[in-house]
Amino acid sequence: MDHNPLFLCLIILCLPSVCVFAQTKSNITVGESFTAGDGNSTWVISPSGDFAFGFQPLAGNNDQFLLSIWYAKIPNTTIVWYANGDNPAPKGSKVQLTAAQGLVLTSSNGGDLWKPDSIGGGTVALGALNDLGNFVLEDSTSKSLWETFKKPRDTMLPSQILEKAGKLSSRRSEADFSQGRFQLLLQDDGNLVMHSINLPSEYANENYYESGTVESNTSSPGFQLVFNKSGALYILRENNETYSLGINVSSSQFYLRAVLNFDGVFTLYQHPKTSFGNETWTSLWSHPDDICTATLVSTDSGVCGYNSICYLGDDSRPTCQCPTGYSLLDPKDPYGSCKPDFIQGCKEDELSGGNDLYELEVLTNVDWPLADSVLQRPFTEQQCRQACMEDCMCSVAIFRLGDSCWKKKWPLSNGRFDTSLDGGKALIKVRKDNSTLFGPPAPPIIKRKNQDTLVLVGSVLLGGSALINLIFFSFIYQLLKKLKNVNQSDSDVKTNLRCFTYKELEEATNGFKEELGRGAFGVVYKGTINMGLSPIHIAVKRLNNFVLKEIEKEFKNEVKVISQTYHKNLVRLLGFCEEGAEKLLVYEYMSNGTLASLLFNDVKPSWNLRQRIAFEIARGLVYLHEDCSTQIIHCDIKPQNILLDDCFNARISDFGLAKLLNINQSRTNTGIRGTKGYVALEWFKNMPITTKVDVYSFGVLLLEIICCRRSVDMEAENEEKAILTDWAYDYYTEGCIEALVEQDEEALEDKKKLEKLVMIAIWCVQEDPTLRPTMRKVVQMLEGVSEVFYPPPESP
Ligand SMILES: *[C@@H]1O[C@H](CO)[C@@H](O)[C@H](O)[C@H]1NC(C)=O
Ligand SMILES: *[C@@H]1O[C@H](CO)[C@@H](O)[C@H](O)[C@H]1NC(C)=O
Ligand SMILES: *[C@@H]1O[C@H](CO)[C@@H](O)[C@H](O)[C@H]1NC(C)=O
Ligand SMILES: *[C@@H]1O[C@H](CO)[C@@H](O)[C@H](O)[C@H]1NC(C)=O
Ligand SMILES: *[C@@H]1O[C@H](CO)[C@@H](O)[C@H](O)[C@H]1NC(C)=O
Ligand SMILES: *[C@@H]1O[C@H](CO)[C@@H](O)[C@H](O)[C@H]1NC(C)=O
Ligand SMILES: *[C@@H]1O[C@H](CO)[C@@H](O)[C@H](O)[C@H]1NC(C)=O
Ligand SMILES: *[C@@H]1O[C@H](CO)[C@@H](O)[C@H](O)[C@H]1NC(C)=O
Ligand SMILES: *[C@@H]1O[C@H](CO)[C@@H](O)[C@H](O)[C@H]1NC(C)=O
């Protein structure tokens, strides 16, 4: 066979550099990089093949990655070190070894995700993953500049040492690697301690574990926490004595790791090295022995969340359980707080008219030691029960020691099951009747889902949204009429808007040929016009006769107000035309159409995009309500009035024209009630119109954005589903908000956020405008700056 020399040469080049090297590569040289989600998670493998370094996908989310080290030979991924727990790397993110900064992790759009805090001013030459599971950055003289062993996360491995002030920090949950609530710290005085911290300040609560290795007459203080090569884990004292944390095990046949678990328990685990694929990690010892009773923390909830009860498992790990009548605040976080499924309060009790509202659930050997309000002694159990029943502030009473009664108030903290309570009883007050689940019945307003819904159904079927437009027009008509007599300023408006001639706009729109849409005030046409150097697309709104008749001299004032608004989530007014009977407004053209066409489509837009759009609309409304020189109430927020620009940014349109309604104005009752379109009930009642009407409409819109369906859907299979706000509220109270988004996987995976958005929306559509939040508050809730409380009962 005739060998081509070039071919041979390629083989020779290929062998060391790609084919072989790729299998066993342990070292990275400066300049090399690795991309998340490129098929192979492993960047380098330690020479023995025990450990791997690269990008692990986060559980349940294949688009988010963790730069991490894990056991390469264990089928179940066990991560021992991670870089960017608080900042998961999106697919396409890249980690690169650089001389000046060591490893640098950047997202595909260039954002910094993580880098080592300091490499001590050296110049990195090499990164190597060794057989201990330690990833080391070295300079050209093989001096170590930075290593993962010195920046531990929640895990220590054999050969790893924790110096004074060194700490382990738990992750949030088994699958969530962001910073969690617990820390293990070797204090400067040599004491090894564990405590919970309050995020985000990291304020440390009292210790629930202390080794006690401090200076005393008989012993010298601790100096290092050592996990030695052969598997012993001990505190080394200054006089070289050791304080063992547990049994010494062999590291020759087992993988060992000591982990500060997300629930605050520090555990040594082992796993056989020779693997049939069915082995698991087994726990050898843990500290503290009983974390449920070890933690007693006045500034925190305890191991479990508030109102929860901690039970210790056989593996010394806690589980948390809500008492009867309570359920998890965040169903995805079983270790979190519990909320009562009923409303209890002094006012509520009084309104519900008194006795027999509650019953007492009894749990034995359960206590919440730190939430005392009153201690009564001596007291019989019967007296204790009665005292709590009659006290509207009492949530739980603990009856113990045969004669002692502690009344407790919410939130209950440090809840635990503890056999040393010697049969002490927790008497938990739970509301009896779920029909009063949400407290007193609302004042009789309108009964829904009965005749009114039918009337509405009929009207909508007949008139569709024309009904709402009609109502709307009649209001505008009345108002404009009144306003006309009030205040007419003839002063000319000076704006830097462009004033177009009718002819110009007629030509720009090709004789008003291409219709973009119809709003409450007129028809919108697409046009092209020369502004500056190049032609741009515009949207020309030709006001209809109905509006024209009423506007007259206000027109220029309107235009002025509108032109003074400038916000990235509003459609910008470019100019206007007023010529004879014609009045036209010229706006930026929005290439991606209306939110309605985006939402009510066969393909749902992504959950992220939908959330962003909701946020942008809210921001635009805050600007209209609070930040522009003249307050503007939009009065007609709906998906048809939200436009999308080239980048799918939400831009509110059609604002300003209804601004005339911005006065405290009483209206007569039109006799139409209970429609739950986008229109707040104030419109139909003798109530002033405030910015809260927009908040209502925003709430409806938010539900539409969440569910990708219209606020009124007469084609829904059943009547309950027809009115979105009712439907959403029902599902929310029944705790099945998943049904609102049907097969929307993205939203389902983000359930906490989903629930939050639904709650915000429900707050916005409260019938009583004073209960609705302001748009600023809505933005704060969306941002997570403001807490979202549980919405009140549905009133209509
Ligand atoms: C991934 O890369 C590692 C090392 O670079 C290699 O050992 C392994 O075989 C690769 N896995 C796959 C599935 O390609
Ligand atoms: C990788 O780096 C380590 C530590 O500097 C060194 O001992 C080893 O020889 C290097 N291996 C290769 C293949 O370059
Ligand atoms: C330790 O020293 C203190 C004060 O120096 C003394 O009071 C105490 O009795 C000593 N304890 C022991 C066990 O020697
Ligand atoms: C680790 O510690 C144990 C117990 O102190 C000791 O027996 C063993 O020799 C130590 N191993 C090494 C490698 O230092
Ligand atoms: C402790 O051991 C180290 C290393 O073995 C030694 O250098 C040191 O002098 C010892 N210290 C004491 C107080 O014995
Ligand atoms: C484990 O090793 C430590 C450190 O040398 C020693 O003090 C302790 O007694 C050993 N424990 C057991 C159970 O062998
Ligand atoms: C694991 O597999 C091995 C080999 O098939 C078997 O001998 C062993 O009993 C299995 N262990 C368990 C816990 O199933
Ligand atoms: C792998 O992990 C899952 C989930 O933690 C667990 O249920 C399973 O038993 C583990 N399998 C092995 C072989 O460790
Ligand atoms: C009240 O709610 C609880 C929990 O959802 C349920 O188990 C119970 O059956 C309900 N009771 C009544 C009377 O509906």
CSV table of N, CA, C and O in Angstrom, one decimal, residues 127-172:
chain,number,residue,atom,x,y,z
A,127,GLY,N,-3.5,25.0,34.3
A,127,GLY,CA,-4.5,24.6,35.2
A,127,GLY,C,-4.5,23.0,35.2
A,127,GLY,O,-4.5,22.4,34.1
A,128,ALA,N,-4.5,22.4,36.4
A,128,ALA,CA,-4.5,20.9,36.4
A,128,ALA,C,-5.4,20.4,37.4
A,128,ALA,O,-5.5,20.9,38.5
A,129,LEU,N,-6.1,19.3,37.0
A,129,LEU,CA,-7.0,18.6,38.0
A,129,LEU,C,-6.3,17.4,38.5
A,129,LEU,O,-5.9,16.5,37.7
A,130,ASN,N,-6.0,17.4,39.8
A,130,ASN,CA,-5.2,16.2,40.3
A,130,ASN,C,-6.1,15.1,40.8
A,130,ASN,O,-7.3,15.3,40.9
A,131,ASP,N,-5.5,14.1,41.2
A,131,ASP,CA,-6.2,12.9,41.6
A,131,ASP,C,-7.0,13.0,43.0
A,131,ASP,O,-7.7,12.1,43.4
A,132,LEU,N,-6.7,14.1,43.7
A,132,LEU,CA,-7.4,14.4,44.9
A,132,LEU,C,-8.7,15.0,44.7
A,132,LEU,O,-9.6,15.1,45.6
A,133,GLY,N,-8.9,15.5,43.4
A,133,GLY,CA,-10.1,16.3,43.1
A,133,GLY,C,-9.9,17.7,43.3
A,133,GLY,O,-10.9,18.5,43.4
A,134,ASN,N,-8.6,18.1,43.3
A,134,ASN,CA,-8.3,19.5,43.5
A,134,ASN,C,-7.9,20.1,42.2
A,134,ASN,O,-7.0,19.6,41.5
A,135,PHE,N,-8.5,21.2,41.8
A,135,PHE,CA,-8.1,21.9,40.5
A,135,PHE,C,-7.2,23.0,40.9
A,135,PHE,O,-7.6,23.9,41.7
A,136,VAL,N,-6.0,23.0,40.3
A,136,VAL,CA,-4.9,23.9,40.8
A,136,VAL,C,-4.5,24.8,39.6
A,136,VAL,O,-4.3,24.3,38.5
A,137,LEU,N,-4.4,26.1,39.9
A,137,LEU,CA,-3.8,27.0,38.9
A,137,LEU,C,-2.3,27.2,39.3
A,137,LEU,O,-2.0,27.6,40.4
A,138,GLU,N,-1.4,27.0,38.3
A,138,GLU,CA,0.0,27.1,38.7
A,138,GLU,C,0.7,28.1,37.7
A,138,GLU,O,0.2,28.3,36.6
A,139,ASP,N,1.8,28.7,38.2
A,139,ASP,CA,2.6,29.5,37.4
A,139,ASP,C,3.6,28.7,36.7
A,139,ASP,O,3.7,27.4,36.8
A,140,SER,N,4.5,29.3,35.9
A,140,SER,CA,5.4,28.5,35.1
A,140,SER,C,6.5,27.7,35.9
A,140,SER,O,7.1,26.8,35.5
A,141,THR,N,6.6,28.1,37.2
A,141,THR,CA,7.5,27.4,38.1
A,141,THR,C,6.7,26.3,38.9
A,141,THR,O,7.2,25.8,39.9
A,142,SER,N,5.5,26.0,38.5
A,142,SER,CA,4.7,25.0,39.1
A,142,SER,C,4.3,25.4,40.6
A,142,SER,O,3.9,24.5,41.4
A,143,LYS,N,4.4,26.7,40.8
A,143,LYS,CA,3.9,27.1,42.1
A,143,LYS,C,2.4,27.3,42.1
A,143,LYS,O,1.8,27.9,41.1
A,144,SER,N,1.7,26.8,43.1
A,144,SER,CA,0.2,26.9,43.1
A,144,SER,C,-0.2,28.4,43.4
A,144,SER,O,0.2,29.0,44.4
A,145,LEU,N,-1.1,28.9,42.5
A,145,LEU,CA,-1.6,30.3,42.7
A,145,LEU,C,-3.0,30.3,43.3
A,145,LEU,O,-3.4,31.2,44.0
A,146,TRP,N,-3.7,29.2,43.0
A,146,TRP,CA,-5.1,29.2,43.4
A,146,TRP,C,-5.5,27.7,43.3
A,146,TRP,O,-5.1,27.0,42.4
A,147,GLU,N,-6.3,27.3,44.3
A,147,GLU,CA,-6.8,25.9,44.1
A,147,GLU,C,-8.2,25.8,44.7
A,147,GLU,O,-8.6,26.5,45.7
A,148,THR,N,-9.0,24.9,44.2
A,148,THR,CA,-10.4,24.7,44.6
A,148,THR,C,-10.4,24.2,46.1
A,148,THR,O,-11.3,24.5,46.8
A,149,PHE,N,-9.3,23.4,46.5
A,149,PHE,CA,-9.3,23.0,47.9
A,149,PHE,C,-9.2,24.1,48.9
A,149,PHE,O,-9.6,24.0,50.0
A,150,LYS,N,-8.7,25.3,48.4
A,150,LYS,CA,-8.6,26.4,49.4
A,150,LYS,C,-9.9,27.3,49.2
A,150,LYS,O,-10.0,28.2,50.0
A,151,LYS,N,-10.8,27.0,48.3
A,151,LYS,CA,-12.0,27.7,48.2
A,151,LYS,C,-13.2,26.7,48.2
A,151,LYS,O,-13.9,26.6,47.2
A,152,PRO,N,-13.3,26.0,49.3
A,152,PRO,CA,-14.3,25.0,49.3
A,152,PRO,C,-15.7,25.6,49.3
A,152,PRO,O,-15.9,26.7,49.6
A,153,ARG,N,-16.6,24.7,48.8
A,153,ARG,CA,-18.1,25.1,48.8
A,153,ARG,C,-18.7,24.4,49.9
A,153,ARG,O,-18.6,24.8,51.1
A,154,ASP,N,-19.4,23.3,49.6
A,154,ASP,CA,-20.1,22.6,50.7
A,154,ASP,C,-19.4,21.3,51.1
A,154,ASP,O,-19.9,20.5,51.9
A,155,THR,N,-18.3,21.0,50.3
A,155,THR,CA,-17.7,19.6,50.5
A,155,THR,C,-16.2,19.7,50.8
A,155,THR,O,-15.5,20.5,50.2
A,156,MET,N,-15.8,18.8,51.6
A,156,MET,CA,-14.4,18.6,51.8
A,156,MET,C,-14.0,17.2,51.4
A,156,MET,O,-14.8,16.2,51.6
A,157,LEU,N,-12.8,17.0,50.8
A,157,LEU,CA,-12.4,15.7,50.3
A,157,LEU,C,-11.1,15.3,51.1
A,157,LEU,O,-10.4,16.2,51.7
A,158,PRO,N,-10.8,14.0,51.1
A,158,PRO,CA,-9.5,13.6,51.8
A,158,PRO,C,-8.4,14.4,51.3
A,158,PRO,O,-8.3,14.7,50.0
A,159,SER,N,-7.4,14.8,52.1
A,159,SER,CA,-6.3,15.7,51.9
A,159,SER,C,-6.6,17.1,51.9
A,159,SER,O,-5.7,18.0,51.7
A,160,GLN,N,-7.8,17.5,52.1
A,160,GLN,CA,-8.2,18.9,52.2
A,160,GLN,C,-8.1,19.4,53.6
A,160,GLN,O,-8.5,18.7,54.5
A,161,ILE,N,-7.7,20.6,53.7
A,161,ILE,CA,-7.5,21.2,55.1
A,161,ILE,C,-8.3,22.6,55.1
A,161,ILE,O,-8.3,23.3,54.1
A,162,LEU,N,-9.0,22.8,56.2
A,162,LEU,CA,-9.7,24.1,56.4
A,162,LEU,C,-8.9,24.8,57.4
A,162,LEU,O,-8.7,24.4,58.6
A,163,GLU,N,-8.4,26.0,57.0
A,163,GLU,CA,-7.6,26.8,58.0
A,163,GLU,C,-8.6,27.7,58.8
A,163,GLU,O,-9.8,27.7,58.6
A,164,LYS,N,-8.0,28.4,59.8
A,164,LYS,CA,-8.9,29.3,60.6
A,164,LYS,C,-9.6,30.3,59.7
A,164,LYS,O,-9.0,30.8,58.7
A,165,ALA,N,-10.8,30.6,60.0
A,165,ALA,CA,-11.7,31.5,59.2
A,165,ALA,C,-12.2,30.9,57.9
A,165,ALA,O,-12.9,31.4,57.2
A,166,GLY,N,-11.7,29.6,57.7
A,166,GLY,CA,-12.2,28.9,56.5
A,166,GLY,C,-13.6,28.4,56.8
A,166,GLY,O,-14.0,28.1,57.9
A,167,LYS,N,-14.4,28.3,55.7
A,167,LYS,CA,-15.8,27.8,56.0
A,167,LYS,C,-16.3,27.0,54.8
A,167,LYS,O,-15.9,27.2,53.7
A,168,LEU,N,-17.3,26.2,55.2
A,168,LEU,CA,-18.1,25.5,54.2
A,168,LEU,C,-19.5,26.2,54.2
A,168,LEU,O,-19.9,26.7,55.2
A,169,SER,N,-20.1,26.3,53.0
A,169,SER,CA,-21.4,27.0,52.9
A,169,SER,C,-22.3,26.1,52.2
A,169,SER,O,-22.0,25.5,51.2
A,170,SER,N,-23.5,25.8,52.8
A,170,SER,CA,-24.4,24.9,52.2
A,170,SER,C,-25.0,25.5,51.0
A,170,SER,O,-25.1,26.7,50.8
A,171,ARG,N,-25.5,24.6,50.1
A,171,ARG,CA,-26.3,25.0,49.0
A,171,ARG,C,-27.7,25.2,49.4
A,171,ARG,O,-28.2,24.8,50.5
A,172,ARG,N,-28.5,25.7,48.5
A,172,ARG,CA,-29.9,26.1,48.8
A,172,ARG,C,-30.8,24.8,49.0
A,172,ARG,O,-31.6,24.7,49.9
